[in-house]
PDB file of C-alpha atoms in Angstrom:
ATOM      1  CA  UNK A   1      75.643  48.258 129.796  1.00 64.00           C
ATOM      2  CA  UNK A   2      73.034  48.461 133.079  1.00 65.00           C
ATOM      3  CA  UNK A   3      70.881  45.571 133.873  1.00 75.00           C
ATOM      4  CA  UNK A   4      67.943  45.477 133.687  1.00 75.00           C
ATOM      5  CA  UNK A   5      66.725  48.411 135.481  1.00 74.00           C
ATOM      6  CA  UNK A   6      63.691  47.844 138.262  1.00 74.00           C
ATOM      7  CA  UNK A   7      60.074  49.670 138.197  1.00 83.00           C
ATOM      8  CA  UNK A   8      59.626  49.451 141.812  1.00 89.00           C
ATOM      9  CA  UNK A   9      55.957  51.183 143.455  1.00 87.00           C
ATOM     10  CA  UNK A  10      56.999  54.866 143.962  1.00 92.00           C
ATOM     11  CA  UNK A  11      57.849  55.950 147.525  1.00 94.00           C
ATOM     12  CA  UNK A  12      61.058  58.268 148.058  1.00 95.00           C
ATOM     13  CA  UNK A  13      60.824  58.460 151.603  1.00 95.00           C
ATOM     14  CA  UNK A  14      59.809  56.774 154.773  1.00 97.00           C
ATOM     15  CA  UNK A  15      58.497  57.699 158.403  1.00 96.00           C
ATOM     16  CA  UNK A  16      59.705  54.420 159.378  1.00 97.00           C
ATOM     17  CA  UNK A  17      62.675  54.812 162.584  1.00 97.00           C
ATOM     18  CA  UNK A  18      65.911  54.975 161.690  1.00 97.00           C
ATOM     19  CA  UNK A  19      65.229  56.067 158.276  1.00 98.00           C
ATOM     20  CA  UNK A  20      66.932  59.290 158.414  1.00 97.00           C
ATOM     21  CA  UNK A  21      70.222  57.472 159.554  1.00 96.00           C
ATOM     22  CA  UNK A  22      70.504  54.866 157.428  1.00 98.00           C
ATOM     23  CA  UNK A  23      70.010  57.046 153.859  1.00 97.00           C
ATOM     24  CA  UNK A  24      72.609  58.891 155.500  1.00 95.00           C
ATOM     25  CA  UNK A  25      75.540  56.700 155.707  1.00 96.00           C
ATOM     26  CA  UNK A  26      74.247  53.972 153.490  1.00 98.00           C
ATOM     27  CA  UNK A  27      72.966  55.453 149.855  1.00 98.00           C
ATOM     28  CA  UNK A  28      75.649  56.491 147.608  1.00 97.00           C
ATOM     29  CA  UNK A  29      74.083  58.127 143.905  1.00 97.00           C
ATOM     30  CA  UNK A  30      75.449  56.436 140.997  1.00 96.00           C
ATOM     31  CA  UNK A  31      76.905  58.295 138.245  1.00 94.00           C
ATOM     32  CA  UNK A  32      73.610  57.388 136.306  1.00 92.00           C
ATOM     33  CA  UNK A  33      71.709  60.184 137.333  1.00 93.00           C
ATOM     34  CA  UNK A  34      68.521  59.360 139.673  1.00 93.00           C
ATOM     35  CA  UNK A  35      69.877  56.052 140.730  1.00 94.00           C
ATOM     36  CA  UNK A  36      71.582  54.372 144.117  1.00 96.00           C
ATOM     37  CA  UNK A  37      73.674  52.194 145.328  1.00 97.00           C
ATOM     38  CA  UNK A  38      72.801  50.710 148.922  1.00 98.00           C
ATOM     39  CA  UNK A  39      74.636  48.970 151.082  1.00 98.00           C
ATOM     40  CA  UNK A  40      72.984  46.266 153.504  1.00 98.00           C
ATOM     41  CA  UNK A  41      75.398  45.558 156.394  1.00 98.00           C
ATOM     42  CA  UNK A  42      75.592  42.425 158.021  1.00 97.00           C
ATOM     43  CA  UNK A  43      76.520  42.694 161.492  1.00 93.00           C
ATOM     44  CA  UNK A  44      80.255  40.683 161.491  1.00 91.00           C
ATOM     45  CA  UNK A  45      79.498  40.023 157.702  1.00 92.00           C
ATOM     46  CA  UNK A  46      76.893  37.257 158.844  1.00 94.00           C
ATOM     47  CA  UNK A  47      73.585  36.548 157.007  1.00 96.00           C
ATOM     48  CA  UNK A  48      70.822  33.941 157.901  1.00 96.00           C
ATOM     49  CA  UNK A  49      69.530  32.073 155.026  1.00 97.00           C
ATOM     50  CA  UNK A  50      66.340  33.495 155.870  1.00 97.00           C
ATOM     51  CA  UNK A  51      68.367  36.781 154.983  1.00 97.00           C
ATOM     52  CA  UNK A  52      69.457  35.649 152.048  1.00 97.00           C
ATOM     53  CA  UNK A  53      66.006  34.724 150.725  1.00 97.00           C
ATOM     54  CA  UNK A  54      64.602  37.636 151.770  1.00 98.00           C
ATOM     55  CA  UNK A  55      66.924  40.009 150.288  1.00 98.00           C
ATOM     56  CA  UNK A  56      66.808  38.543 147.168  1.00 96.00           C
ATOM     57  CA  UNK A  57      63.304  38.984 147.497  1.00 96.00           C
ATOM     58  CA  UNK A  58      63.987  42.632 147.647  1.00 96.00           C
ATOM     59  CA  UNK A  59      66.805  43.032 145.221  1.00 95.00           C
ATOM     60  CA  UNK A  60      64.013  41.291 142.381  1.00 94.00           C
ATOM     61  CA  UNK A  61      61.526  44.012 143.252  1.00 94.00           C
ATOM     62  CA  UNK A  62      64.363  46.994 144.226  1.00 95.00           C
ATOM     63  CA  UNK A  63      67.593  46.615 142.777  1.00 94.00           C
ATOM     64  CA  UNK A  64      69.130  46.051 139.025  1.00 87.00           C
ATOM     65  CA  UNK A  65      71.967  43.728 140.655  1.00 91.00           C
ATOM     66  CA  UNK A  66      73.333  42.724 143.695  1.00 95.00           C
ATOM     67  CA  UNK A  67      77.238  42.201 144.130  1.00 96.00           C
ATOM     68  CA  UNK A  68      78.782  41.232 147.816  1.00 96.00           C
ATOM     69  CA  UNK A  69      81.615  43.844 148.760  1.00 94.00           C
ATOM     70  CA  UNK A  70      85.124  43.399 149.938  1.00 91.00           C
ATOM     71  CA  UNK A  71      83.828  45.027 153.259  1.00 92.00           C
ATOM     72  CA  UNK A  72      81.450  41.539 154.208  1.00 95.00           C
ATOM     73  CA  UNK A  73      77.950  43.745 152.669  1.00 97.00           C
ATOM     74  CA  UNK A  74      75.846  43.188 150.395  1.00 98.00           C
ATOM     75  CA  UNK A  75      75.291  46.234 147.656  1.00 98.00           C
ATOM     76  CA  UNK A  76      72.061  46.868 145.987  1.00 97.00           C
ATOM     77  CA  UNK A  77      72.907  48.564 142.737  1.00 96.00           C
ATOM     78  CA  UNK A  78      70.295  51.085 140.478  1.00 95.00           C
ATOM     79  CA  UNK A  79      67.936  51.431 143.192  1.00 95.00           C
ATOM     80  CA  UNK A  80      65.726  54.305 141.421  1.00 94.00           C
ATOM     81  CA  UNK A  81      65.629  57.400 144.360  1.00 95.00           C
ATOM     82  CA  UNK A  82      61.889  57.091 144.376  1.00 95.00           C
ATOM     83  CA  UNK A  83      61.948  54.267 145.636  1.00 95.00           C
ATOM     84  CA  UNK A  84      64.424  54.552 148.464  1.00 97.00           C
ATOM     85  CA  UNK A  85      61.285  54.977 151.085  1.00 97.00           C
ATOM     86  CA  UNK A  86      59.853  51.592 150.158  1.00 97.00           C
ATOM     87  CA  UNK A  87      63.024  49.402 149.887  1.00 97.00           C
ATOM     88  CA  UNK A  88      63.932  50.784 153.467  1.00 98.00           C
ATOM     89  CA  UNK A  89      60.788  49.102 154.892  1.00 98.00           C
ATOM     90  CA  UNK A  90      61.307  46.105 152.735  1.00 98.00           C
ATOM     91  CA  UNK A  91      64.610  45.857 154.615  1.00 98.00           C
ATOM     92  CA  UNK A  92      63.363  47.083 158.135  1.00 98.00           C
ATOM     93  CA  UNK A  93      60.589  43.807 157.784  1.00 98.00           C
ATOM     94  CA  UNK A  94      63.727  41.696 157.253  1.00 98.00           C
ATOM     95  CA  UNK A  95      66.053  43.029 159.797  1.00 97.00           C
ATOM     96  CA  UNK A  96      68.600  43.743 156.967  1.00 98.00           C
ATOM     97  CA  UNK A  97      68.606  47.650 157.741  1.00 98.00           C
ATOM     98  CA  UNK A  98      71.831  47.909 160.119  1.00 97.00           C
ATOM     99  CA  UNK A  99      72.359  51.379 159.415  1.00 97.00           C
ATOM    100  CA  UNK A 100      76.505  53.039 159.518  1.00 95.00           C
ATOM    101  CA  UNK A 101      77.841  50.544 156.651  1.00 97.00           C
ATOM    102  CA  UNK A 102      81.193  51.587 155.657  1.00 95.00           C
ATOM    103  CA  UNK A 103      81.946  53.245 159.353  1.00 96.00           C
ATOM    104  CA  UNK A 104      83.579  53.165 161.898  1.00 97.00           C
ATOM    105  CA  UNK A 105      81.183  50.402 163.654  1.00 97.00           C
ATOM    106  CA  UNK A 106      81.164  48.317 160.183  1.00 97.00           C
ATOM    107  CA  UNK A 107      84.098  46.180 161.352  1.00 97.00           C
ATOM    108  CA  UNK A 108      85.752  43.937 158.938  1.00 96.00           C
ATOM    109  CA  UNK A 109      86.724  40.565 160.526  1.00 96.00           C
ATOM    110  CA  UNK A 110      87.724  36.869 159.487  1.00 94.00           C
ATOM    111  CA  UNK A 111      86.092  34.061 161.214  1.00 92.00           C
ATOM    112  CA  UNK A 112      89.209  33.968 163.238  1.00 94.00           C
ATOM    113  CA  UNK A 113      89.551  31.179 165.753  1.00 93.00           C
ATOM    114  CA  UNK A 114      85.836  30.044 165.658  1.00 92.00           C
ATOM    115  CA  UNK A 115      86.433  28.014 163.298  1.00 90.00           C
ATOM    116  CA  UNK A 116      89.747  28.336 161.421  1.00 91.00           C
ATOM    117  CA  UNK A 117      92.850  26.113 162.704  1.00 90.00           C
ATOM    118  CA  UNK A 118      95.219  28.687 161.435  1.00 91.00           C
ATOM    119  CA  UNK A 119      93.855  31.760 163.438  1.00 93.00           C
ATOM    120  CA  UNK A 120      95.191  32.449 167.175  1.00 95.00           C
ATOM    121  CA  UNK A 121      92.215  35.064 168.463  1.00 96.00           C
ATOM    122  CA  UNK A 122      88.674  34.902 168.253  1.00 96.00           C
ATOM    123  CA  UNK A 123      88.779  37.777 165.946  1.00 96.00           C
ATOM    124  CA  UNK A 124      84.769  37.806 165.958  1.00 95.00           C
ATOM    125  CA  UNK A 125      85.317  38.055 169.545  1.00 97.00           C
ATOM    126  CA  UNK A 126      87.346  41.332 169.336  1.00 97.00           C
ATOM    127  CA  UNK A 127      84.922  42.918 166.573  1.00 97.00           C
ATOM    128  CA  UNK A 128      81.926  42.351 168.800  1.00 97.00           C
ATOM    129  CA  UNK A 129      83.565  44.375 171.584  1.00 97.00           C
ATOM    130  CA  UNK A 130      84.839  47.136 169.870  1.00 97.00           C
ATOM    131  CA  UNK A 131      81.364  47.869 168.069  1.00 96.00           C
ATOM    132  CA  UNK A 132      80.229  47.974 171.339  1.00 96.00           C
ATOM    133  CA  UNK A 133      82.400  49.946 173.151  1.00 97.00           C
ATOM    134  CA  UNK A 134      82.355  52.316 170.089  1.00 97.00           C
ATOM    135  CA  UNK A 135      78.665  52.604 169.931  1.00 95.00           C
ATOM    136  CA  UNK A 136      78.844  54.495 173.861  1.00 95.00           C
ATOM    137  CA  UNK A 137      80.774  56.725 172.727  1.00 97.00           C
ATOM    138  CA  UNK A 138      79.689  60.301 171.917  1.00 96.00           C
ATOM    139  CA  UNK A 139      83.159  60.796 169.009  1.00 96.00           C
ATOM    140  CA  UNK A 140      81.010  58.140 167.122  1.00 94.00           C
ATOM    141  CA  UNK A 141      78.794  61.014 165.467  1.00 92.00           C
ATOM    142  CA  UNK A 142      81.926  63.004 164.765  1.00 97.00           C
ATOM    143  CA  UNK A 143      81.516  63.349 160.697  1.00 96.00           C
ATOM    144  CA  UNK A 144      85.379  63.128 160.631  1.00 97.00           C
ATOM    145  CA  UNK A 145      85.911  59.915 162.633  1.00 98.00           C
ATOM    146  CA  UNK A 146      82.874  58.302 160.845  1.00 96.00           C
ATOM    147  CA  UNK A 147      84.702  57.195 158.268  1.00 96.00           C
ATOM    148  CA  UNK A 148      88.007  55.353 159.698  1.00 98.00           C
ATOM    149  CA  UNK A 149      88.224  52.091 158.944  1.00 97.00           C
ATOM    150  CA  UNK A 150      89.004  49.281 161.309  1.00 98.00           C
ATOM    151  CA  UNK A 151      89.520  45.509 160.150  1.00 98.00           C
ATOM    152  CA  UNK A 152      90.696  41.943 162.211  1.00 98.00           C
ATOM    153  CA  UNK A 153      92.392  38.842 161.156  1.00 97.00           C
ATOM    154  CA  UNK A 154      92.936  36.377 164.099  1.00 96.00           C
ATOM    155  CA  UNK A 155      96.771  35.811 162.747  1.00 95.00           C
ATOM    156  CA  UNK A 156      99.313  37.543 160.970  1.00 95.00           C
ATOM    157  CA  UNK A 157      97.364  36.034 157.529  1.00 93.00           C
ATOM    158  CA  UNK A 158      95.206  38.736 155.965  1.00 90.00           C
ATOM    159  CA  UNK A 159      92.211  37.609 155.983  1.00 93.00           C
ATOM    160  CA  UNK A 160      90.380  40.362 157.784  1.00 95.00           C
ATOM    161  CA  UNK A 161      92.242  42.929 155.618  1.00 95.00           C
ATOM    162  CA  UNK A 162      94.115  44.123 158.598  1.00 97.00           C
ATOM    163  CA  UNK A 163      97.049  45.745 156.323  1.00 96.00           C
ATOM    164  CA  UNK A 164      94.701  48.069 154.678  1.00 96.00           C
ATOM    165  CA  UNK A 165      93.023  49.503 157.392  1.00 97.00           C
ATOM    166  CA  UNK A 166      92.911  53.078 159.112  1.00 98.00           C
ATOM    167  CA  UNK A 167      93.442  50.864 161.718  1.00 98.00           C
ATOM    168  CA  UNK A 168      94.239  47.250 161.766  1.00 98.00           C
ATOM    169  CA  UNK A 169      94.731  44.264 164.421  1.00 98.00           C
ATOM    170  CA  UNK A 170      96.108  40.613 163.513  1.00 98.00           C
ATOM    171  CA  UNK A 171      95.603  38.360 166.464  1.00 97.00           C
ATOM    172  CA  UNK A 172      98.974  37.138 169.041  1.00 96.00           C
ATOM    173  CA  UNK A 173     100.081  35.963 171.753  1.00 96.00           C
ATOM    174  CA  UNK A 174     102.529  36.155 174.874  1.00 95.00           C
ATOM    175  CA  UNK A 175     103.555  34.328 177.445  1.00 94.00           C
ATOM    176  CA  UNK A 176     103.924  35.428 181.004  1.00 93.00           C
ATOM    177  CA  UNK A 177     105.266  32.681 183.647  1.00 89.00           C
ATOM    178  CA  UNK A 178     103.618  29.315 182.291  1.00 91.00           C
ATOM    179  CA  UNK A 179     100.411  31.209 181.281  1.00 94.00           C
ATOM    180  CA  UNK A 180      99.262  32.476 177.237  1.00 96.00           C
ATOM    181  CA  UNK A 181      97.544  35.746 177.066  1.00 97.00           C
ATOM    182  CA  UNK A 182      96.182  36.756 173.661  1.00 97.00           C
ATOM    183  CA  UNK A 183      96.942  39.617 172.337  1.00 98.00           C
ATOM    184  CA  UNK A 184      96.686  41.908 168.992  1.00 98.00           C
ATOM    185  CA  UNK A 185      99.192  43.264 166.793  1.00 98.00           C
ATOM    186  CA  UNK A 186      98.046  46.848 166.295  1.00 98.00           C
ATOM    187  CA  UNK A 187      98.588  48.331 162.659  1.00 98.00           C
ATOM    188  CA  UNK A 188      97.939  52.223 161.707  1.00 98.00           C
ATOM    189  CA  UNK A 189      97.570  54.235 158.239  1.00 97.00           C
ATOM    190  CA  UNK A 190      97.054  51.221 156.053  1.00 97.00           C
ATOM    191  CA  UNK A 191      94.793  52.315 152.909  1.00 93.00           C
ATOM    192  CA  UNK A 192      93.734  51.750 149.207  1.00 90.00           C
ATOM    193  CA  UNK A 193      92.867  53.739 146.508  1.00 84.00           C
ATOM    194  CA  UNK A 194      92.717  54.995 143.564  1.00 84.00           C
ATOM    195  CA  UNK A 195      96.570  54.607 142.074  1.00 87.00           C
ATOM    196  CA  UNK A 196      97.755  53.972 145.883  1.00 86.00           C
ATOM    197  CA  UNK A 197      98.438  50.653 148.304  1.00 90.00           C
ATOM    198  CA  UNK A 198      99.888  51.774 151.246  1.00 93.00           C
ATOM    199  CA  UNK A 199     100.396  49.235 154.197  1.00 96.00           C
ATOM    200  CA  UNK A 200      99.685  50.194 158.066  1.00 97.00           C
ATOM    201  CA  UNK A 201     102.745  50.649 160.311  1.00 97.00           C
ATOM    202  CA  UNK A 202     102.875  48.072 163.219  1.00 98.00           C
ATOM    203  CA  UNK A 203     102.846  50.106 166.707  1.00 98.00           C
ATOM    204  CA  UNK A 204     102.127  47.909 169.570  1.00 98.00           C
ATOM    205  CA  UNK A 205     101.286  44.466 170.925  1.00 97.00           C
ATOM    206  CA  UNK A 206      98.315  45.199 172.697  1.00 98.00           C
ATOM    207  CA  UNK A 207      96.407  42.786 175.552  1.00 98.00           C
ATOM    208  CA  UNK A 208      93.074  41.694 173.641  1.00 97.00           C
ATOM    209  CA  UNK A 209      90.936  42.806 176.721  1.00 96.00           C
ATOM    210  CA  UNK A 210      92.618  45.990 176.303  1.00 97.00           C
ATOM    211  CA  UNK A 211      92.248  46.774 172.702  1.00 98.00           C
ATOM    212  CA  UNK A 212      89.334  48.627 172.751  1.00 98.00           C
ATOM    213  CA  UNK A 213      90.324  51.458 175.125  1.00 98.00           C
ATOM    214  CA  UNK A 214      93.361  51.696 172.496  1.00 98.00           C
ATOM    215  CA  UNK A 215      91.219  52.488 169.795  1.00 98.00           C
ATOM    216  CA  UNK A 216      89.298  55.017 171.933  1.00 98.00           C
ATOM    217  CA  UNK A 217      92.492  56.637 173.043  1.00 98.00           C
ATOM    218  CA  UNK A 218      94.163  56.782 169.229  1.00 98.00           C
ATOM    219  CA  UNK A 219      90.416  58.106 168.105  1.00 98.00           C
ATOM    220  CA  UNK A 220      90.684  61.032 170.979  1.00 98.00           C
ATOM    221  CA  UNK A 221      94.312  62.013 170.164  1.00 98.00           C
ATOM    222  CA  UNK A 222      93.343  62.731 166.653  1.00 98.00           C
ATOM    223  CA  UNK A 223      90.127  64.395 167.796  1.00 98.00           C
ATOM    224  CA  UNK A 224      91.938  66.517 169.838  1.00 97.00           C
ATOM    225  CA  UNK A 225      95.312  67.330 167.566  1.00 98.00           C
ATOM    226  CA  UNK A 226      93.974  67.383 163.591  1.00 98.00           C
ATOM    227  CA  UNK A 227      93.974  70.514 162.423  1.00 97.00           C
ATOM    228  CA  UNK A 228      90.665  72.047 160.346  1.00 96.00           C
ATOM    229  CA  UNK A 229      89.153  69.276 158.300  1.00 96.00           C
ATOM    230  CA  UNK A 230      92.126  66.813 158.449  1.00 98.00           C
ATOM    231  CA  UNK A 231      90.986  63.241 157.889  1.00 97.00           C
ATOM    232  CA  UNK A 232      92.693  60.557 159.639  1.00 98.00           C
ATOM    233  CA  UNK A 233      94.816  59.458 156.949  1.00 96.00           C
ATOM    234  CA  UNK A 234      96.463  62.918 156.639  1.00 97.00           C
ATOM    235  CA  UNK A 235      96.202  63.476 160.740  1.00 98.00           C
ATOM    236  CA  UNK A 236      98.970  60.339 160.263  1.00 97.00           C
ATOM    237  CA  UNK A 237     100.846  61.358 157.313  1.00 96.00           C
ATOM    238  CA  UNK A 238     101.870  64.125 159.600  1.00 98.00           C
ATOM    239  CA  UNK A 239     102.119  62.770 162.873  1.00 98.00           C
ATOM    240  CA  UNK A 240     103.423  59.720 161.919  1.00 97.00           C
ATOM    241  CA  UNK A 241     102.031  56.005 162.881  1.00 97.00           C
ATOM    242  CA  UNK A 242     105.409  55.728 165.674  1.00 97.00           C
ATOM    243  CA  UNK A 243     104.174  58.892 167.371  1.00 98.00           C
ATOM    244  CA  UNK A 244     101.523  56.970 169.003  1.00 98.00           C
ATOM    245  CA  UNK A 245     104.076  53.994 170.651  1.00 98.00           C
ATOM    246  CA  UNK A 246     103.905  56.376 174.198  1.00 98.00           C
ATOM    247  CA  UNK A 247     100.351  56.922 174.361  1.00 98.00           C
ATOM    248  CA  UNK A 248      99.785  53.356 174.358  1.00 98.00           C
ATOM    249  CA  UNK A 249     102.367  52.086 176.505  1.00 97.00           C
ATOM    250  CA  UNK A 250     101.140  51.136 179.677  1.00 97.00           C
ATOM    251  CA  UNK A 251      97.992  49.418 178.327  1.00 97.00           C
ATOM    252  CA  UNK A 252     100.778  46.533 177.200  1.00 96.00           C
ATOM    253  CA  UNK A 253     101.467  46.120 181.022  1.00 95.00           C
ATOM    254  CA  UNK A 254      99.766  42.616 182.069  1.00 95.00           C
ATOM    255  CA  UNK A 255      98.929  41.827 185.752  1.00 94.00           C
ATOM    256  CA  UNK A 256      99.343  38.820 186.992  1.00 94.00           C
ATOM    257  CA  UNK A 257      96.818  35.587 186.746  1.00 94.00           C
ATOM    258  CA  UNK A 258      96.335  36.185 190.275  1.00 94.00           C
ATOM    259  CA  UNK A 259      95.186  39.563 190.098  1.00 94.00           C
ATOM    260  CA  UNK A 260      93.321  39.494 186.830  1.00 94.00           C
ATOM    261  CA  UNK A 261      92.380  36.359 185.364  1.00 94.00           C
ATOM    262  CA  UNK A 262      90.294  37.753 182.144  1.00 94.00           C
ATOM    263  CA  UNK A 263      93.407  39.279 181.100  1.00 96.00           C
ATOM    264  CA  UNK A 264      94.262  35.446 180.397  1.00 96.00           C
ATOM    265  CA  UNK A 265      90.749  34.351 178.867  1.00 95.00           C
ATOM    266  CA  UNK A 266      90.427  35.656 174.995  1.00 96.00           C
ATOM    267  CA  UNK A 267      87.438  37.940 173.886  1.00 96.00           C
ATOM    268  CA  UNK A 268      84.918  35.881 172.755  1.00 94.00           C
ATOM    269  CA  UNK A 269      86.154  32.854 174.443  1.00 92.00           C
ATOM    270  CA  UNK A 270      85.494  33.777 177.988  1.00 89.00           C
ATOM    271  CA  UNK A 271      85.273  30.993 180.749  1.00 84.00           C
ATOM    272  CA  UNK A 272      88.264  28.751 178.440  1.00 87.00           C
ATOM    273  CA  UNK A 273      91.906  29.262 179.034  1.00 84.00           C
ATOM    274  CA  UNK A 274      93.295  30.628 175.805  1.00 91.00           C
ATOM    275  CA  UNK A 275      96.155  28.372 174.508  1.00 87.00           C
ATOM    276  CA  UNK A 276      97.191  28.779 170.656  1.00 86.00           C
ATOM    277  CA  UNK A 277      96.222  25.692 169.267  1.00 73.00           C
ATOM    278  CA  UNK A 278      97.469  25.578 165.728  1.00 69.00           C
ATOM    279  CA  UNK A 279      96.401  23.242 162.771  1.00 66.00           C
ATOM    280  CA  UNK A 280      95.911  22.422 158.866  1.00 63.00           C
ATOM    281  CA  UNK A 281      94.263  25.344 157.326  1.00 59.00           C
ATOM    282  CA  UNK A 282      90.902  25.680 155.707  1.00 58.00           C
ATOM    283  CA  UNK A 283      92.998  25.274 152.208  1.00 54.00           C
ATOM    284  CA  UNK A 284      94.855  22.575 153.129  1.00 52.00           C
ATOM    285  CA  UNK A 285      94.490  19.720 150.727  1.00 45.00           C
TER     286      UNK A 285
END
């Protein structure tokens, strides 16, 4: 049974900027006929409580419900299509209308070492970078590389949902001489859906300062090698997840302290030597 459903002011569509882009990869119709769902992404799943008031603000006047989803958003359920023009403004005034939810640049993370004792990396850290790096990249607007997937956890614990990902990263680390360098475990072809769990293949141990060029290199080599409108998850099926291994070899190579000391220093944690400093869990009682 729908809830009750909302008779927002009429206003399908919106001169506002960014308008264009954000009903494109953030409305998708409902099976009820003339009716949305909306995603609002928060930017490493992070909301102000000035967000939070504000957006319920919104979801009173826009939205029948509003459930968080497994991918750190927020989704705005029977929002009536006539009224997709206003609730984008309503969102624009609150800064909650971060277009490409569900992308590529919407990267699932756990807290990671800001603040959990269990986590090695600063998986936040690692997110931040890779959304930027991303961003400069012209394969970003590539309607088949849109929608890969890519989720953290700062430690082998899933956390960030690293198993399930297109492609996934748990946070490490190495030693070289007396010195800790973090790293990430890199995962490939994890999914879910409908009927099917698969888990991603581990393929390298990857430097953290490094990690993004991996990603753009494993993004290019499917760019270049799928064949007519192969997703990602198929590009792998074929290729297989070990196939990669060479192409990311000599990105594991680590120079010394000497020669590089942010190799030793982790992503979001720069200026602090990284040591793994383990303790009780957020669970523990």
């Amino acid at each position: 049974e729908p809830p009750r459903l909302p008779t927002p002011p009429r206003k399908p569509f919106s001169f506002a900027p960014g308008f264009d882009e954000w009903r494109r990869t953030n409305l998708y119709p409902q099976k009820q006929a003339g009716f949305y769902t909306v995603a609002v992404r928060l930017p490493l799943g992070d909301i102000t409580p000035e967000g939070l008031r504000a957006l319920a603000e919104i979801a009173e006047v826009y939205a029948g419900e509003v459930r968080s989803a497994i991918s750190q958003n927020f989704l705005l359920r029977y929002v009536p299509e006539e009224a997709l023009g206003g609730l984008y403004e309503a969102l624009l005034q609150a800064g909650l209308a971060q277009p490409q939810a569900h992308t590529l640049l919407d990267i699932t993370r756990c807290p990671g070492a800001d603040t959990c004792n269990l986590a090695i990396t600063h998986s936040r850290g690692l997110a931040q970078a890779l959304e930027a790096h991303l961003a400069s990249l012209a394969l970003v607007q590539d309607p088949m590389v849109r929608p890969i997937s890519i989720k953290i956890s700062g430690c082998p614990n899933s956390c960030g949902q690293h198993h399930i990902a297109d492609i996934g990263f748990y946070g490490s680390s190495r030693k070289v001489g007396e010195r800790e360098v973090p790293h990430y475990t890199l995962l490939l072809g994890g999914r879910t859906r409908e009927g099917e769990a698969r888990f991603g293949q581990v393929v390298a141990r990857i430097p953290a300062r490094r990690t993004p060029e991996a990603v753009e290199r494993i993004l290019k080599r499917y760019q270049e090698e799928r064949e007519q409108g192969e997703s990602f998850q198929a590009y792998l099926d074929r290729v297989g997840a070990a196939s990669f291994k060479p192409l990311l070899e000599d990105l594991q190579t680590i120079p010394s302290y000497e020669e590089a000391p942010e190799y030793y220093q982790d992503l979001g944690a720069e200026g602090e030597t990284f040591r793994v400093q383990l303790g009780r869990g957020e669970c523990a009682v």
